[in-house]
mmCIF file of C-alpha atoms and ligand atoms in Angstrom:
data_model
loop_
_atom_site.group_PDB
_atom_site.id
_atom_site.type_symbol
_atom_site.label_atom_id
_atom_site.label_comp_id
_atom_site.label_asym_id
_atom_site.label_seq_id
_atom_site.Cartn_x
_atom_site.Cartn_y
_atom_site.Cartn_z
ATOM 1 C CA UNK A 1 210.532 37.293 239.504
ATOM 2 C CA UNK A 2 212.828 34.315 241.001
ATOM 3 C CA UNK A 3 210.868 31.169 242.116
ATOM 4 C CA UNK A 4 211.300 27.366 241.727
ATOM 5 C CA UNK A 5 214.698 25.773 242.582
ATOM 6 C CA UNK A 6 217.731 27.763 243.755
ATOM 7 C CA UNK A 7 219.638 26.778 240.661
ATOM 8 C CA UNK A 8 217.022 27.911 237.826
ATOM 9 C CA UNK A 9 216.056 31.087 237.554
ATOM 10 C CA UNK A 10 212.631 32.604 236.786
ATOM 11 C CA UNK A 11 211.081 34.860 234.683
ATOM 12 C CA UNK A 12 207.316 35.917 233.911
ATOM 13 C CA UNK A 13 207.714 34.468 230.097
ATOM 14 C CA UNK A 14 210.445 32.199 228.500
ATOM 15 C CA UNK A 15 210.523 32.326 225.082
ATOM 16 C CA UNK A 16 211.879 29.597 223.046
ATOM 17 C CA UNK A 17 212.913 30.662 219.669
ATOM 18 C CA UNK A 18 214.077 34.506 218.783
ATOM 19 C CA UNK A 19 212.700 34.575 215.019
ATOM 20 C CA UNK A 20 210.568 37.637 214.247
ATOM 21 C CA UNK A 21 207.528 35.824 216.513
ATOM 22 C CA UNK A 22 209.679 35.281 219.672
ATOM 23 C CA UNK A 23 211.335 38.598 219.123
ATOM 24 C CA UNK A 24 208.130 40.359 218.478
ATOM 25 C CA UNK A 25 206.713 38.670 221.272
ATOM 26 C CA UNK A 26 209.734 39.696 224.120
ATOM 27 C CA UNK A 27 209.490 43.269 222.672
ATOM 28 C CA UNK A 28 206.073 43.662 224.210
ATOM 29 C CA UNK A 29 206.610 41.670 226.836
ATOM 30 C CA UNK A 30 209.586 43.830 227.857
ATOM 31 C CA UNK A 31 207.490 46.866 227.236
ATOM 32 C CA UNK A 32 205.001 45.635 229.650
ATOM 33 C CA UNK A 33 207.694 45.509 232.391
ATOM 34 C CA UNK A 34 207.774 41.132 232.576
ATOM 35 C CA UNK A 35 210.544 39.375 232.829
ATOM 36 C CA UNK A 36 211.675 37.469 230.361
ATOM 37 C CA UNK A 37 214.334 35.226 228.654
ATOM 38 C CA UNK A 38 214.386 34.360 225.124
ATOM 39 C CA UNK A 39 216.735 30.667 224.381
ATOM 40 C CA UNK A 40 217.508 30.933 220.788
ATOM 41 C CA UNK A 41 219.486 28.634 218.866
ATOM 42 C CA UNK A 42 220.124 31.414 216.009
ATOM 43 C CA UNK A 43 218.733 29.352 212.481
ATOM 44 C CA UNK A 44 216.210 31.374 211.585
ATOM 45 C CA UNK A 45 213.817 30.020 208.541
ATOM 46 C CA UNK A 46 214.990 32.164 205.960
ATOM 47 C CA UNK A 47 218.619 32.828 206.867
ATOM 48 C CA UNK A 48 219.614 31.474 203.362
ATOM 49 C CA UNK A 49 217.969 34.842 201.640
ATOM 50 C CA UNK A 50 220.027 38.325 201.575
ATOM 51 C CA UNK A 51 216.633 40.251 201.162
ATOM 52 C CA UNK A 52 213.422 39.915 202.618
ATOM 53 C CA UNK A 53 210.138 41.446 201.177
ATOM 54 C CA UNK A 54 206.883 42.068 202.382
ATOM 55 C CA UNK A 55 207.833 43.728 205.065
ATOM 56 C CA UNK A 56 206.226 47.584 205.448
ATOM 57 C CA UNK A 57 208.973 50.342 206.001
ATOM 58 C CA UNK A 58 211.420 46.989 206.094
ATOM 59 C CA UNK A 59 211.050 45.634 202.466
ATOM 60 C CA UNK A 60 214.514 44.688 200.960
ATOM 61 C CA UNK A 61 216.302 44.103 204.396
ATOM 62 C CA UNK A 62 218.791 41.242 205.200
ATOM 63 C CA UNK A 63 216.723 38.870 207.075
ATOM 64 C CA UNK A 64 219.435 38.560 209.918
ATOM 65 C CA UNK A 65 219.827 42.475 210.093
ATOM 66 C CA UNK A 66 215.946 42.365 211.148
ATOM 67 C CA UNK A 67 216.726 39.771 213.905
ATOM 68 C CA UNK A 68 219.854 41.817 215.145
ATOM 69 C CA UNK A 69 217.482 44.690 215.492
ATOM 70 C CA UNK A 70 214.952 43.101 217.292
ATOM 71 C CA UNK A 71 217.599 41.690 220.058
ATOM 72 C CA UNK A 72 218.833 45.072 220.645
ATOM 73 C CA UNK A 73 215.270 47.062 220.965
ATOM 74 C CA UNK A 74 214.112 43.554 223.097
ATOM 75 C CA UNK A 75 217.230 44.123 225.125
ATOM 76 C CA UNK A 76 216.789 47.928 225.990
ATOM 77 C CA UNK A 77 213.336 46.458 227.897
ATOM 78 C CA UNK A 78 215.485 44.150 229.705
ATOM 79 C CA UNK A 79 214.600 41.454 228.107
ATOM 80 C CA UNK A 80 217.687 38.535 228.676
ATOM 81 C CA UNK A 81 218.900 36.123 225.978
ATOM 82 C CA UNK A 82 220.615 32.772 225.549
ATOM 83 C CA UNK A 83 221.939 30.871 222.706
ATOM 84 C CA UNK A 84 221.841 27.780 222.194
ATOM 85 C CA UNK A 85 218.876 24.984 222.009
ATOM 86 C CA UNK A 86 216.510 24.208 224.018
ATOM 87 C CA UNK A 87 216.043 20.290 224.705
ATOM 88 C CA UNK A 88 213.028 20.131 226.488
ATOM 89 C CA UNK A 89 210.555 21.780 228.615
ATOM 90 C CA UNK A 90 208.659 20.467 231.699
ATOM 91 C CA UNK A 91 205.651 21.122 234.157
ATOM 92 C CA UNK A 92 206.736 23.091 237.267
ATOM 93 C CA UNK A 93 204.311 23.828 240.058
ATOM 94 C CA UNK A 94 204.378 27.526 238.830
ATOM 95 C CA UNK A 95 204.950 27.179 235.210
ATOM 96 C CA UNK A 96 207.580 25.202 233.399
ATOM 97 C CA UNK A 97 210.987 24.346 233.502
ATOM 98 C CA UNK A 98 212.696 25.273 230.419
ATOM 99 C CA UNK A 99 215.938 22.868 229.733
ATOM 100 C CA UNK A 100 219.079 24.198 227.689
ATOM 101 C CA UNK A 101 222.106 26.292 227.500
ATOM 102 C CA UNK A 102 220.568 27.296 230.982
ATOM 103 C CA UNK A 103 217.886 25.938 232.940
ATOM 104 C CA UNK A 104 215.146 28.483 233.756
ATOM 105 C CA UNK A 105 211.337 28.775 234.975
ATOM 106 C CA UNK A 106 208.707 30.683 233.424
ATOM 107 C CA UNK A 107 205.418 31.157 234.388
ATOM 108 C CA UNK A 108 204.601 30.613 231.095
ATOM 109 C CA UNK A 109 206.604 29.869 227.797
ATOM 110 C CA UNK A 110 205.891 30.774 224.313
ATOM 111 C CA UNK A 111 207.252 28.217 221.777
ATOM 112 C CA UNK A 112 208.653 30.075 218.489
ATOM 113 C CA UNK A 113 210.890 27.362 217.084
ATOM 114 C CA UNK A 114 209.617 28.051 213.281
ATOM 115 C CA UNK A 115 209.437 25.758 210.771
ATOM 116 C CA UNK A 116 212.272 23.142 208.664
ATOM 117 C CA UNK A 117 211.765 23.581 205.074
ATOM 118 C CA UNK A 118 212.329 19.783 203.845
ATOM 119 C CA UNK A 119 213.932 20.111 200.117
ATOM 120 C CA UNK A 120 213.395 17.465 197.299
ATOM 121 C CA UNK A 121 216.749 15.264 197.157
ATOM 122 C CA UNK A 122 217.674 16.718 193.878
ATOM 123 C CA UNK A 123 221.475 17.851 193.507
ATOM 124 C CA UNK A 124 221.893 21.729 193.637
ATOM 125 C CA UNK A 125 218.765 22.735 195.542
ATOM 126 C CA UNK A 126 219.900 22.370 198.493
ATOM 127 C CA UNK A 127 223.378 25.002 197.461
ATOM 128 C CA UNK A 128 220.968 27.305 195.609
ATOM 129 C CA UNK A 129 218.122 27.498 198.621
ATOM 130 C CA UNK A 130 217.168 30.981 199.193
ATOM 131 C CA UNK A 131 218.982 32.775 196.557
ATOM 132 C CA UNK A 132 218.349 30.614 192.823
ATOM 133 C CA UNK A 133 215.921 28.085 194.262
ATOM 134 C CA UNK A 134 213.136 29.411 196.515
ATOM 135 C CA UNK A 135 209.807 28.598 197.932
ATOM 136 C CA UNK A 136 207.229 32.289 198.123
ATOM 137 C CA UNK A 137 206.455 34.301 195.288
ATOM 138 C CA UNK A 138 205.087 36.669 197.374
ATOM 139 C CA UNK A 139 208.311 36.985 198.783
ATOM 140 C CA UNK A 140 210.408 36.666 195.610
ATOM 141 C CA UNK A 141 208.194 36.899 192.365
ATOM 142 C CA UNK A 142 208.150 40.499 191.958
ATOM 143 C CA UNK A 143 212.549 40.380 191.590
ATOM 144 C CA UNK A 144 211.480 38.264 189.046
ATOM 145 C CA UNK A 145 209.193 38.706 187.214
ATOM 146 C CA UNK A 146 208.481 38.480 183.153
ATOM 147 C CA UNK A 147 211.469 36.041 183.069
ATOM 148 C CA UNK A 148 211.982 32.212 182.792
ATOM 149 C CA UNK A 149 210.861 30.578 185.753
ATOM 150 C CA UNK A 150 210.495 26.891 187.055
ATOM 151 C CA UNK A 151 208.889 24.737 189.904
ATOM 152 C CA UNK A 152 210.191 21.982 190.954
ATOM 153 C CA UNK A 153 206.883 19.488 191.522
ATOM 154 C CA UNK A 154 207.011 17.676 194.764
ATOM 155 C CA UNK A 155 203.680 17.145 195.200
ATOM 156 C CA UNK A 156 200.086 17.537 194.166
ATOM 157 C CA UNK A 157 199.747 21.068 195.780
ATOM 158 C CA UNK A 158 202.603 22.109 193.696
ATOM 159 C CA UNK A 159 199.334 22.555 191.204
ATOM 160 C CA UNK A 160 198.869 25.676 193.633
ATOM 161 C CA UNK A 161 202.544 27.199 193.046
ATOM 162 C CA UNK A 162 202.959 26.906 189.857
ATOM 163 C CA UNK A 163 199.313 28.722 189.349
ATOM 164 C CA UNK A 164 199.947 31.381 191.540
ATOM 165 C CA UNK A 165 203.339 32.060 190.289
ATOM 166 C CA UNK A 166 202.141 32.258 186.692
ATOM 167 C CA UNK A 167 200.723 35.964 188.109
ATOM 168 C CA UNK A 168 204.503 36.865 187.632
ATOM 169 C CA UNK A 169 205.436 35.393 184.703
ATOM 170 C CA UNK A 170 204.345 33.789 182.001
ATOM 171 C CA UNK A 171 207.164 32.185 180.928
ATOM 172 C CA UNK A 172 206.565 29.092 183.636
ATOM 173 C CA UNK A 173 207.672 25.538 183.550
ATOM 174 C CA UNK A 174 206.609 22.902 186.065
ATOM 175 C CA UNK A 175 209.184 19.758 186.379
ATOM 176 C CA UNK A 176 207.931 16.522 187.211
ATOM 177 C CA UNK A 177 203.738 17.668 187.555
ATOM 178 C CA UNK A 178 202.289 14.154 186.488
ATOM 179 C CA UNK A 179 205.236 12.171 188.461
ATOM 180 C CA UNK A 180 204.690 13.696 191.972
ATOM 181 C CA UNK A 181 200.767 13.057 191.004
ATOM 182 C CA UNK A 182 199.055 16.328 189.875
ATOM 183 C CA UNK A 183 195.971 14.708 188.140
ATOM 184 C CA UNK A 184 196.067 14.772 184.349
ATOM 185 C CA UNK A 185 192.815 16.518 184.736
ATOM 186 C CA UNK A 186 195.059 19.692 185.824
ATOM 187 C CA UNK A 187 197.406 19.859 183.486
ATOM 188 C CA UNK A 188 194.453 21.195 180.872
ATOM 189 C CA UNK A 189 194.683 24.408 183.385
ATOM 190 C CA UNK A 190 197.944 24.452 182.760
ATOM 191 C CA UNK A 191 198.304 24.518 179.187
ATOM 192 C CA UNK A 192 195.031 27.026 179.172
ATOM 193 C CA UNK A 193 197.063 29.078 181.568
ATOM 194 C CA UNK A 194 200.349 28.523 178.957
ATOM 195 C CA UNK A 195 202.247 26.688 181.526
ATOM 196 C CA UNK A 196 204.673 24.446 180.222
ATOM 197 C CA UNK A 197 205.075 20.275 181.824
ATOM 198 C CA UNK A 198 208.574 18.842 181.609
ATOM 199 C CA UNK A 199 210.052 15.981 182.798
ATOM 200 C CA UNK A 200 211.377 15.900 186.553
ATOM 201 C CA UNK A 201 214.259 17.523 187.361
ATOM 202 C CA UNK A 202 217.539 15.755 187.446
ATOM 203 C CA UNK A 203 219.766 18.294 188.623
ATOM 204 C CA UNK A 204 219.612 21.846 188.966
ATOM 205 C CA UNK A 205 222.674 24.193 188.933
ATOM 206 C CA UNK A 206 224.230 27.891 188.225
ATOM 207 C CA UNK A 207 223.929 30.507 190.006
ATOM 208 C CA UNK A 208 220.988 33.671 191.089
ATOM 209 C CA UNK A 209 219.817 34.480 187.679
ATOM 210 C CA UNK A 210 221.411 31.465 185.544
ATOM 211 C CA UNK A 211 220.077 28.285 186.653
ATOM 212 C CA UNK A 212 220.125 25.609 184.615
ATOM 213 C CA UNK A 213 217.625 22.538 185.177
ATOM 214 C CA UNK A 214 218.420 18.972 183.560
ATOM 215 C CA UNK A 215 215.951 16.349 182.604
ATOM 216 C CA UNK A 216 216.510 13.217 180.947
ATOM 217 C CA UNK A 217 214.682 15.346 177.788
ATOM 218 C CA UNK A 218 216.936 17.981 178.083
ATOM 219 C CA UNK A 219 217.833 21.366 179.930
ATOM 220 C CA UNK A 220 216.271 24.650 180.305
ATOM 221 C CA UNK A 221 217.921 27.801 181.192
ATOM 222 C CA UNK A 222 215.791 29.544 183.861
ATOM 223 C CA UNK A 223 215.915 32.835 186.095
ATOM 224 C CA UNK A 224 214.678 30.746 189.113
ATOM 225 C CA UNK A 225 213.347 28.384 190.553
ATOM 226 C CA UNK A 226 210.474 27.859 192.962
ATOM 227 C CA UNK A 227 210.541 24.844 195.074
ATOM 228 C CA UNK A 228 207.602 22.896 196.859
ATOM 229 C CA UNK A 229 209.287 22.437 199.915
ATOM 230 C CA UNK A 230 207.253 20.399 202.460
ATOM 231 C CA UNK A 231 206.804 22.703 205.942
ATOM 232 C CA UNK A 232 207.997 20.222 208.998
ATOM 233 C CA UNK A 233 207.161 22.146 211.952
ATOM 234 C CA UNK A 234 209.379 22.211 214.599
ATOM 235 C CA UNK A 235 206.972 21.369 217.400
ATOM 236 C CA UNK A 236 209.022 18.346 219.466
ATOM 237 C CA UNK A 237 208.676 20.438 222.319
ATOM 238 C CA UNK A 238 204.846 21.458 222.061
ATOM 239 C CA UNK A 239 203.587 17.949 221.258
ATOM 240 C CA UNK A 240 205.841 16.468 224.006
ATOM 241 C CA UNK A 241 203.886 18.429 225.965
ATOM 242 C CA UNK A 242 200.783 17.400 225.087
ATOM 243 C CA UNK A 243 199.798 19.887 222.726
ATOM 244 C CA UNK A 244 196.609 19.272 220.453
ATOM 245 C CA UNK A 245 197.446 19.486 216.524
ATOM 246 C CA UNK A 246 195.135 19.950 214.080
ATOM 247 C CA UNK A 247 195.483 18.321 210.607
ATOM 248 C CA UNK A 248 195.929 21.090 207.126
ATOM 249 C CA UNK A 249 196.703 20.441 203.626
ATOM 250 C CA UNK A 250 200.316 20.360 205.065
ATOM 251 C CA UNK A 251 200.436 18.088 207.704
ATOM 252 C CA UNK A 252 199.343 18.342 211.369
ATOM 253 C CA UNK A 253 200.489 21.634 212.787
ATOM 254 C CA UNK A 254 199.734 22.790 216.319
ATOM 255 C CA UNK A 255 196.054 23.886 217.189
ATOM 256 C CA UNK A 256 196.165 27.685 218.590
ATOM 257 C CA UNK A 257 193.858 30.540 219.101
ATOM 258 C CA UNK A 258 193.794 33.685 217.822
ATOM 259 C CA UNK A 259 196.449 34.552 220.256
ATOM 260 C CA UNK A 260 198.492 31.326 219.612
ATOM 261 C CA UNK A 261 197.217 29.990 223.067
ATOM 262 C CA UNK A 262 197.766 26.318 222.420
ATOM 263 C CA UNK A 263 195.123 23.497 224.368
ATOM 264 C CA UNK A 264 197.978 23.454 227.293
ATOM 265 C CA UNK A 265 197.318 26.292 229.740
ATOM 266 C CA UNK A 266 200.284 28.583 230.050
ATOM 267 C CA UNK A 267 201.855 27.596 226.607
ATOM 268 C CA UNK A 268 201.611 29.746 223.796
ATOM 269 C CA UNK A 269 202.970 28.493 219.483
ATOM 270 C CA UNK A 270 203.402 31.556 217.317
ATOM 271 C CA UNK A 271 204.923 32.070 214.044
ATOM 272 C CA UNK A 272 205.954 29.230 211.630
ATOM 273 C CA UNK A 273 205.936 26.547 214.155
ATOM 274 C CA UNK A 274 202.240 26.582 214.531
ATOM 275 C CA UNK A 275 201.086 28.567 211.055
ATOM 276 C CA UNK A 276 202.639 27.568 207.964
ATOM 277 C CA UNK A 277 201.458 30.849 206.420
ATOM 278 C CA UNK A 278 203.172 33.360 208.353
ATOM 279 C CA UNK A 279 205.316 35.330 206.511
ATOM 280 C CA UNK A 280 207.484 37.609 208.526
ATOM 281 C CA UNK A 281 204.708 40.522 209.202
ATOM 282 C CA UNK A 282 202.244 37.887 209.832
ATOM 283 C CA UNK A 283 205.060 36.370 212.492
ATOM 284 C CA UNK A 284 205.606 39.660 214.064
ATOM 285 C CA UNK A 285 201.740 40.073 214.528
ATOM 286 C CA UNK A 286 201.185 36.287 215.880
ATOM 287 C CA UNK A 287 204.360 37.407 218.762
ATOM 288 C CA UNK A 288 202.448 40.956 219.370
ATOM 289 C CA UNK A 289 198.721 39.023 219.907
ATOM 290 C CA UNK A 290 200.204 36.319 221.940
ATOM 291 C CA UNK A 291 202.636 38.634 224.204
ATOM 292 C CA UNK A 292 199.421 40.716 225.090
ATOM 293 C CA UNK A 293 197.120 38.024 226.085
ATOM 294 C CA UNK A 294 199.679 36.569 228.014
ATOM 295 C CA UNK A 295 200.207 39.595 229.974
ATOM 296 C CA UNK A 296 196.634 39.671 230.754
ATOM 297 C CA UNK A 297 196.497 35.987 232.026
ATOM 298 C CA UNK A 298 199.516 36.700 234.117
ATOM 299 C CA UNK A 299 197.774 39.832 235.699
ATOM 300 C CA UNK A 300 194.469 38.018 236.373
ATOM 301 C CA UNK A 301 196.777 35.472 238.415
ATOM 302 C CA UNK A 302 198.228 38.492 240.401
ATOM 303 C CA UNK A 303 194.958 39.749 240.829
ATOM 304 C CA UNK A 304 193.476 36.156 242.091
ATOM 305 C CA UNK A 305 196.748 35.730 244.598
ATOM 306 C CA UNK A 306 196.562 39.410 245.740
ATOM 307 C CA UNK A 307 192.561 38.811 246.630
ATOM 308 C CA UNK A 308 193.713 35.304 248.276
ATOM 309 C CA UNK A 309 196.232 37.636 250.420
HETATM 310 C C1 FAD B 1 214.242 31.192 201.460
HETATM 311 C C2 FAD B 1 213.153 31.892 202.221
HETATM 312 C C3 FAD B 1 212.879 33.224 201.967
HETATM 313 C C4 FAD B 1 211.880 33.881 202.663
HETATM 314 N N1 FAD B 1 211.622 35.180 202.353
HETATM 315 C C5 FAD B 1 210.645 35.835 203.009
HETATM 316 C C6 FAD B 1 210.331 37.184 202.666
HETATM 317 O O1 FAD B 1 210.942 37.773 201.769
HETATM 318 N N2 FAD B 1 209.323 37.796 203.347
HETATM 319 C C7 FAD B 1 208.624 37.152 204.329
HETATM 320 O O2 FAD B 1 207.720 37.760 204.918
HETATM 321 N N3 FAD B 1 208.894 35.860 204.674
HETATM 322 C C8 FAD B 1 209.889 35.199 204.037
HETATM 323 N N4 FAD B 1 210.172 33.897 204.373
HETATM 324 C C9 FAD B 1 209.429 33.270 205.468
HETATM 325 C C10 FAD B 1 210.128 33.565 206.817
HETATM 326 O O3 FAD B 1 211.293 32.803 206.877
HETATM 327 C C11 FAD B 1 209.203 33.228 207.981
HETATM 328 O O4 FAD B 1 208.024 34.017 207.856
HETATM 329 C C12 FAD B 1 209.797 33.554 209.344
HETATM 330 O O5 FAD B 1 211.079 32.996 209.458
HETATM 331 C C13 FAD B 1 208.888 33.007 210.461
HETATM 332 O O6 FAD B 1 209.393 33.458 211.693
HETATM 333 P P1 FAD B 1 209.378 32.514 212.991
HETATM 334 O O7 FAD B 1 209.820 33.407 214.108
HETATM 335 O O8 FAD B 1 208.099 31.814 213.112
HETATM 336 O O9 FAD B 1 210.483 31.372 212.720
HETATM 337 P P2 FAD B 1 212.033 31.494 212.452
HETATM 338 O O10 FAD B 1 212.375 32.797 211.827
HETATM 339 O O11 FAD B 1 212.442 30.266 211.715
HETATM 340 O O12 FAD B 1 212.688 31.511 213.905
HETATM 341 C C14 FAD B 1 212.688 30.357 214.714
HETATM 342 C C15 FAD B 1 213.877 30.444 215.658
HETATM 343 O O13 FAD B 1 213.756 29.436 216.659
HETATM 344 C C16 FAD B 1 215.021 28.794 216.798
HETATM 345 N N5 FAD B 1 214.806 27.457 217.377
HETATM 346 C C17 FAD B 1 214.220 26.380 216.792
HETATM 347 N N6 FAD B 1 214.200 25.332 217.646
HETATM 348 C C18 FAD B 1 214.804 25.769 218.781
HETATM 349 C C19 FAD B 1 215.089 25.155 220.035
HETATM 350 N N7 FAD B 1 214.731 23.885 220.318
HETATM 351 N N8 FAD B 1 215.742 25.883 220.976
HETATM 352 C C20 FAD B 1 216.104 27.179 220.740
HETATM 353 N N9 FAD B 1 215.834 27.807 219.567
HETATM 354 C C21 FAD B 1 215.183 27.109 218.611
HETATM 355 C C22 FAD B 1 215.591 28.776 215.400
HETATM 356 O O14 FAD B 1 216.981 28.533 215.412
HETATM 357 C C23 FAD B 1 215.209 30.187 214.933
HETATM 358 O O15 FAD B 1 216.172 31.133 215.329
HETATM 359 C C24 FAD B 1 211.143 33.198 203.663
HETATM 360 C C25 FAD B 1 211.421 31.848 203.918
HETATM 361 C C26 FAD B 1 212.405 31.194 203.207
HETATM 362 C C27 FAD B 1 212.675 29.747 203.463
#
């Protein structure tokens, strides 16, 4: 479906963001015969990690080779792409104008633009993120488990990580606990639970297997480490807008309903950008939910301007 200015074209649905929730969400889409584009700049979240896990009848696959896949079944639907970023998005008086690598009008968009995983400024993490230094266990404890581990304490909800990861091993230091403010009162569960407090990292260096973290006290040789990275949604377009947010643990993210419908009409967040939580099958559900509610919302308009015929 063309409409809007002769230079844009339109679609039924543009998608901004072709992670596993945009992709997820144009697969359906396609299926249900609606045009659509999906503007994707190509940095998906975990793009740093050569396996991902978690994933039924997909557990242990390169991250990208997932994406790859998802383009080409998208693509057999006719679903179109573009690369690149988009830089902003805009009311239209049939949708929204989407503004990028190309300019295009959807009758409505669905915002997938993830999440930025903000790393403590500590040398090495930053080289080791996603293969020696990572952030899920449920994504990476089991690779790892029974051997020397670390998290690197960024704040209090690091109490959380280092808890949960204990489930893996129990041969668990935390680095810097009391300094990033975990109350003292915690660090009783901690020693009850055998997890060791040192001092805050330094540096951390070495390679997948053989990292080495340095304290002013010392160094410990570890298997890896875990890292409380702080989720910064990538929302810019959403809250410009007008989308509500809602405030978690984490920061405001973007208020959505079961279907990622946001409080704009016609605009839809799934995935990362609007859940924190969503691992990669939870991503690929959040595209699915969303993709079939907007289908029916476009079909109720059809049905409302075929009645007004
Ligand atoms: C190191 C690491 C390892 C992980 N391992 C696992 C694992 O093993 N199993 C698992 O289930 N989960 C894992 N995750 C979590 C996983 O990365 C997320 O669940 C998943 O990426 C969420 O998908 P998404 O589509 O919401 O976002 P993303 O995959 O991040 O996709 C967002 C896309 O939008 C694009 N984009 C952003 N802004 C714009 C813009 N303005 N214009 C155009 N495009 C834009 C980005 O470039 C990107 O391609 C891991 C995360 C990390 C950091």
């Amino acid at each position: 479906m063309v409409f809007g200015s002769a230079e844009a074209k339109g679609f039924d649905v543009v998608i901004v963001g072709g992670g596993a929730a945009g992709l997820s969400a144009a697969l359906m889409l396609g299926r249900a015969r609606r045009s659509v584009l999906v503007v994707d700049e190509g940095l998906p979240r975990n793009r740093f990690a050569p396996h991902m896990h978690g994933l039924l009848s997909r557990d242990g696959m390169s991250p990208l080779a997932l994406l790859e896949q998802g383009r080409a079944e998208a693509s057999r639907y006719g679903v179109e792409f573009a690369e690149g970023q988009v830089t902003g998005i805009e009311r239209a008086e049939r949708g929204f104008v989407v503004h990028g690598p190309v300019e295009a009008l959807g009758r409505r968009v669905v915002v997938a633009t993830g999440l930025v995983d903000v790393l403590p400024d500590i040398p090495g993490v930053q080289n080791l993120w996603g293969t020696g230094a990572v952030v899920c266990p449920y994504c990476d404890g089991w690779e790892v488990r029974d051997q020397p581990l670390g998290v690197i304490a960024t704040s209090p909800m690091s109490r959380n990580q280092a808890h949960l990861l204990r489930q893996w091993s129990s041969d668990l230091t935390v680095f810097g606990a009391v300094e990033v403010g975990i109350p003292e009162s915690e660090l009783a569960g901690f020693a009850a639970r055998g997890i060791r407090v040192a001092a805050p990292a330094l540096e951390v260096s070495g390679s997948l297997g053989h990292i080495t973290v340095r304290t002013a006290a010392g160094s410990h040789e570890l298997s890896r480490i875990f890292v409380g990275a702080r989720p910064r949604p990538a929302d810019e377009l959403l809250r410009s807008l007008g989308c509500a947010t809602t405030d978690t643990p984490a920061g405001p993210f973007i208020s959505t309903d079961a279907t990622g419908q946001t409080s704009v009409a016609g605009v839809w967040a799934v995935g990362n950008v609007s859940d924190q939580k969503a691992l990669v099958p939870i991503a690929l559900g959040a595209g699915t939910a969303a993709a079939t509610q907007i289908n029916i919302s476009l079909l109720e308009e059809e049905i409302a301007e075929a009645l007004a015929a």
